[in-house]
Tab-separated table of N, CA and C in Angstrom:
chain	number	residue	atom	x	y	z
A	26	UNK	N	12.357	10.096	13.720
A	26	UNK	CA	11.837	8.817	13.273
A	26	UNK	C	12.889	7.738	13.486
A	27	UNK	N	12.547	6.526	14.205
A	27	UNK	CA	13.377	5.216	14.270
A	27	UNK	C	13.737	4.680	12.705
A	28	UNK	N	14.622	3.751	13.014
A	28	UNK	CA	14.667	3.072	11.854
A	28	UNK	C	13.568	2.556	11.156
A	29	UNK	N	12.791	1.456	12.457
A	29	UNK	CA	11.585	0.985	11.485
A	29	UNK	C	10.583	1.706	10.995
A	30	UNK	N	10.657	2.936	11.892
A	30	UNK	CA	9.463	3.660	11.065
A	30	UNK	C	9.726	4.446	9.455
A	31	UNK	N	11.165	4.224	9.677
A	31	UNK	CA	11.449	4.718	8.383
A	31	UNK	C	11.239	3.441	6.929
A	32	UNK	N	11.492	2.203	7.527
A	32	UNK	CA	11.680	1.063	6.822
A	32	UNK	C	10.043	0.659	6.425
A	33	UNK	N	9.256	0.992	7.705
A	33	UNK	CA	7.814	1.130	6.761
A	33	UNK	C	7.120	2.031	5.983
A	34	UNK	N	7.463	3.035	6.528
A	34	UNK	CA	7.241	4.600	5.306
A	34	UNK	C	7.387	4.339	4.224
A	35	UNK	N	9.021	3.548	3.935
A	35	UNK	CA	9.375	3.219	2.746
A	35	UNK	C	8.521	1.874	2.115
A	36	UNK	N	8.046	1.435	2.673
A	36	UNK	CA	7.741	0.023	2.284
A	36	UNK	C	6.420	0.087	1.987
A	37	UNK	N	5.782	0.727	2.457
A	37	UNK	CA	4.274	1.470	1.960
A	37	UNK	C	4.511	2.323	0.818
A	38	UNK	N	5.413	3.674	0.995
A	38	UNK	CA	5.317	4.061	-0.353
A	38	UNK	C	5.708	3.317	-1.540
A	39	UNK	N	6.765	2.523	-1.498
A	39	UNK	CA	7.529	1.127	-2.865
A	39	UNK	C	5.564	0.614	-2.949
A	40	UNK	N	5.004	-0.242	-1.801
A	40	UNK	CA	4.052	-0.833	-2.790
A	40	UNK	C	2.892	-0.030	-3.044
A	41	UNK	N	2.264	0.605	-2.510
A	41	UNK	CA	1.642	2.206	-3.192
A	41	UNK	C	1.959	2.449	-4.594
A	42	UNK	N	3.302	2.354	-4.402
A	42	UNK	CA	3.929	3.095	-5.962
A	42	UNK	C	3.450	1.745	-7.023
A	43	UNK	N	3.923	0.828	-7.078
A	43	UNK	CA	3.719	-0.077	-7.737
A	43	UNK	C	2.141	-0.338	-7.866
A	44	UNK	N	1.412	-0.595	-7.043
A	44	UNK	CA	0.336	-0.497	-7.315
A	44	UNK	C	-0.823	0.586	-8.130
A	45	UNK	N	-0.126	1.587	-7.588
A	45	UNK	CA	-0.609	2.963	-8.357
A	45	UNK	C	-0.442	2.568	-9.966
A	46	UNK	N	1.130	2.515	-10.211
A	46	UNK	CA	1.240	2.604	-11.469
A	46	UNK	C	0.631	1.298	-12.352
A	47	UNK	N	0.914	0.429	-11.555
A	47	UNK	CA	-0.085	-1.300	-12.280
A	47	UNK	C	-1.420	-1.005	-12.752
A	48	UNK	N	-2.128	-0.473	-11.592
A	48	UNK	CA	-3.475	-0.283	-11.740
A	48	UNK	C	-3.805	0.883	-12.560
A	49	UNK	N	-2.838	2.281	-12.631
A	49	UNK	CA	-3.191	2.769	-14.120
A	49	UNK	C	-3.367	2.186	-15.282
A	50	UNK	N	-1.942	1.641	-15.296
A	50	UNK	CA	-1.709	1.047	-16.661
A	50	UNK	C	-2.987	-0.378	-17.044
A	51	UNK	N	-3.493	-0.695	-16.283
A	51	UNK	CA	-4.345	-1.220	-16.585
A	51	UNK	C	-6.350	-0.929	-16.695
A	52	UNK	N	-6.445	0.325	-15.872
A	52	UNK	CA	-7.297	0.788	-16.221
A	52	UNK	C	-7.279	1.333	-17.706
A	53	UNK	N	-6.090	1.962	-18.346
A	53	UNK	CA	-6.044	2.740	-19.017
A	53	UNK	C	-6.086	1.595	-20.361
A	54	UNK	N	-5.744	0.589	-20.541
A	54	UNK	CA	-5.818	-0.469	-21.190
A	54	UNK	C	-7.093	-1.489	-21.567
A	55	UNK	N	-7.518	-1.429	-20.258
A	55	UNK	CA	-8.746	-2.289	-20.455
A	55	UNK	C	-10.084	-1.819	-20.281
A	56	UNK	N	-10.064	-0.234	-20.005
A	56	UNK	CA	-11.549	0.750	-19.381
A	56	UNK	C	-10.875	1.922	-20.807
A	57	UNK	N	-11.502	1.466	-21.856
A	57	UNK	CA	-10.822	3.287	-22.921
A	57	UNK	C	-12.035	4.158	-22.573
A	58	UNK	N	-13.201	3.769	-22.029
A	58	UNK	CA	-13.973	5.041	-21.778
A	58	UNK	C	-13.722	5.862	-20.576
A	59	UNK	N	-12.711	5.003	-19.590
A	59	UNK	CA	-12.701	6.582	-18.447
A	59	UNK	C	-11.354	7.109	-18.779
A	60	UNK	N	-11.588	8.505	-18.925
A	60	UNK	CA	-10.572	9.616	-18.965
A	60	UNK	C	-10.423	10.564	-18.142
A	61	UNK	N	-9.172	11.217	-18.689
A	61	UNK	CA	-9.227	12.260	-17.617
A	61	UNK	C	-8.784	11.953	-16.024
A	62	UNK	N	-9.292	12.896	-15.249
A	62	UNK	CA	-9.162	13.000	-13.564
A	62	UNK	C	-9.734	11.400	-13.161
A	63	UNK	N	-10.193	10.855	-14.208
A	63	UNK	CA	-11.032	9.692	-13.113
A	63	UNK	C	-9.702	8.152	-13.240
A	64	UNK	N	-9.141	8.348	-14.446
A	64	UNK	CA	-8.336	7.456	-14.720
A	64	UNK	C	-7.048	7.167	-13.199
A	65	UNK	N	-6.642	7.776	-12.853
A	65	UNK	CA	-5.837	8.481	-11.799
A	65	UNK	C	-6.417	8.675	-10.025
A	66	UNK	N	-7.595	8.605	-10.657
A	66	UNK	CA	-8.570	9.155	-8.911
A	66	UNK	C	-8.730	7.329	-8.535
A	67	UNK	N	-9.107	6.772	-9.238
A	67	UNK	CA	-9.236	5.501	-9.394
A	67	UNK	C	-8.431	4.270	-9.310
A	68	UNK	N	-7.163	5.043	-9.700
A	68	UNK	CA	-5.861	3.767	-9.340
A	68	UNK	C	-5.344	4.276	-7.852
A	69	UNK	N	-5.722	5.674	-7.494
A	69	UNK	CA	-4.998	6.203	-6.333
A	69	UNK	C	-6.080	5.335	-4.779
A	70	UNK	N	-7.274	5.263	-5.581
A	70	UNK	CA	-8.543	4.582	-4.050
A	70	UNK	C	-8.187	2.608	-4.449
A	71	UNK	N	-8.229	2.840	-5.249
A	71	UNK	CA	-7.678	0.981	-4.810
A	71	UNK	C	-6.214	0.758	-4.817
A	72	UNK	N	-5.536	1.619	-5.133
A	72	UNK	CA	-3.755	1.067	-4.622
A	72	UNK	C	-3.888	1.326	-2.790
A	73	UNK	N	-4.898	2.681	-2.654
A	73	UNK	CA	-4.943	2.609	-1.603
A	73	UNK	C	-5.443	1.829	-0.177
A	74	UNK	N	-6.644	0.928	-0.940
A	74	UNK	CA	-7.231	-0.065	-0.430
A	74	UNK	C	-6.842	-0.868	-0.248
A	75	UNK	N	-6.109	-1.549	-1.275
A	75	UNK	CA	-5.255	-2.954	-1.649
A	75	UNK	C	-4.184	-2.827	-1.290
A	76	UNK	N	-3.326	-1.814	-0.622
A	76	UNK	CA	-2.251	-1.945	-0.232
A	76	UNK	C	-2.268	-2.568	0.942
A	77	UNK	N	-0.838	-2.969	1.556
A	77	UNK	CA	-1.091	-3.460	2.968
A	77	UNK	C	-0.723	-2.460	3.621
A	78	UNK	N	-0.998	-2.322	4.802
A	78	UNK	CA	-0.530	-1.050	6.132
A	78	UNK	C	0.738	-1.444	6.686
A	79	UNK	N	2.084	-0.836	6.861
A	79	UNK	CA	3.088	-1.728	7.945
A	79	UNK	C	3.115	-0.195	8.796
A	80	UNK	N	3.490	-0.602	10.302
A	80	UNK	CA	3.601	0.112	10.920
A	80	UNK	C	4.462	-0.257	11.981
A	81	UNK	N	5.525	0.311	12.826
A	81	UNK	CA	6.441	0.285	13.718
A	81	UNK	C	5.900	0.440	15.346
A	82	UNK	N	5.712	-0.579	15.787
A	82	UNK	CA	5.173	-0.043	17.307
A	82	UNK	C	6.436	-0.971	18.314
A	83	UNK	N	6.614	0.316	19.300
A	83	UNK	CA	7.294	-0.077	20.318
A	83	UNK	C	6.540	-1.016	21.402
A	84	UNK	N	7.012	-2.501	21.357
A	84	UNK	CA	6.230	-3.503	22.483
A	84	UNK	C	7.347	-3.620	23.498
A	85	UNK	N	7.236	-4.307	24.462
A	85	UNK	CA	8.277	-5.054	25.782
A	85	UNK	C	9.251	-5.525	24.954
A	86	UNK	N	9.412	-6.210	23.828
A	86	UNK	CA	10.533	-6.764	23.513
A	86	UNK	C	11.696	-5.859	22.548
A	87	UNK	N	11.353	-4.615	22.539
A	87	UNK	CA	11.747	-3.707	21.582
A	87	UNK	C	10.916	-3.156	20.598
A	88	UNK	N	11.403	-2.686	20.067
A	88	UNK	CA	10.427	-2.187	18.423
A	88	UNK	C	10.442	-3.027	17.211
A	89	UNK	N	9.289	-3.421	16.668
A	89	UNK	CA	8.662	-4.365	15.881
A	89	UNK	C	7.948	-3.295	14.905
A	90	UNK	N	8.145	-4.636	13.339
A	90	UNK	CA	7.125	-3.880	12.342
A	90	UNK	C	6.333	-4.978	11.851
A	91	UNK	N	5.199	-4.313	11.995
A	91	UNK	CA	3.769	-5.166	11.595
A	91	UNK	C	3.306	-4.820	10.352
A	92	UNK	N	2.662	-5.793	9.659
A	92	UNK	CA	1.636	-5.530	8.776
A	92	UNK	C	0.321	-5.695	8.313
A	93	UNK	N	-0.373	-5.317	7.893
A	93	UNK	CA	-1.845	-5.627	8.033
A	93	UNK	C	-2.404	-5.627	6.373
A	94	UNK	N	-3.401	-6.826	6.269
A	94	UNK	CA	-3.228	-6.539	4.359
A	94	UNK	C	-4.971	-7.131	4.370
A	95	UNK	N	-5.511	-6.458	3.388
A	95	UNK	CA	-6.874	-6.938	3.131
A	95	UNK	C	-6.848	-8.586	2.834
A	96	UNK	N	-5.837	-8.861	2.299
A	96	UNK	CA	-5.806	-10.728	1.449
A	96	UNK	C	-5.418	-11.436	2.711
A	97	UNK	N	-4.975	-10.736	3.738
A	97	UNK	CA	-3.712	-11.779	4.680
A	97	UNK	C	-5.175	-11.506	5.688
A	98	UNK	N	-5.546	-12.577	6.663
A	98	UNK	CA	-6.255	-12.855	7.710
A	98	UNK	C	-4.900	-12.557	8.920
A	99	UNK	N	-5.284	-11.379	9.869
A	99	UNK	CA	-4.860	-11.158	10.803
A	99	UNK	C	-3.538	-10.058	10.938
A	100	UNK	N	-2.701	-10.000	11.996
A	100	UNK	CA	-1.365	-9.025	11.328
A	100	UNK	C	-0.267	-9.876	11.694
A	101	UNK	N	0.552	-9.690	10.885
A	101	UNK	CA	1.402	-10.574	10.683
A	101	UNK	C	2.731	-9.693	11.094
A	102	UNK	N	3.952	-10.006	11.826
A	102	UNK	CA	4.950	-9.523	12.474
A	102	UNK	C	5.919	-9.541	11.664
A	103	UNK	N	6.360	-8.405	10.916
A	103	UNK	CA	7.730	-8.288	9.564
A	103	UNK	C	9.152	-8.339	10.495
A	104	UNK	N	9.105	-7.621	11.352
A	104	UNK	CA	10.407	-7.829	12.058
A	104	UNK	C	9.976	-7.797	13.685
């Protein structure tokens, strides 16, 4: 693995993570009727949705990291 592909691995799992845990803590706060497996199944499909994608692709000018986000119109070039 290149650098950037490592720098987006990481950068997906950091906001994954954060999102995961936000969106528990707030299901679990503001929904007291779902329990259980669903509390968890539920922060894992929209952290997963709502996250943005970055990914490392080798172009002509070297290797670049992109990202792609449901809120952002289009992909936008991180490095």
């Amino acid at each position: 693995m290149t650098k950037l592909q490592v720098r987006a691995f990481l950068y997906q799992l950091g906001i994954f993570t954060v999102l995961f845990v936000g969106s528990r803590y707030l299901i679990i706060r503001f929904v007291p009727t779902l329990t259980g497996f669903w509390v968890p199944f539920i922060a894992f499909v929209f952290s997963t949705f709502a996250g943005p994608k970055f990914q490392a692709v080798k172009t002509k000018d070297g290797e670049k990291l992109f990202m792609k986000w449901v809120f952002v119109k289009g992909i936008k070039e991180i490095v």
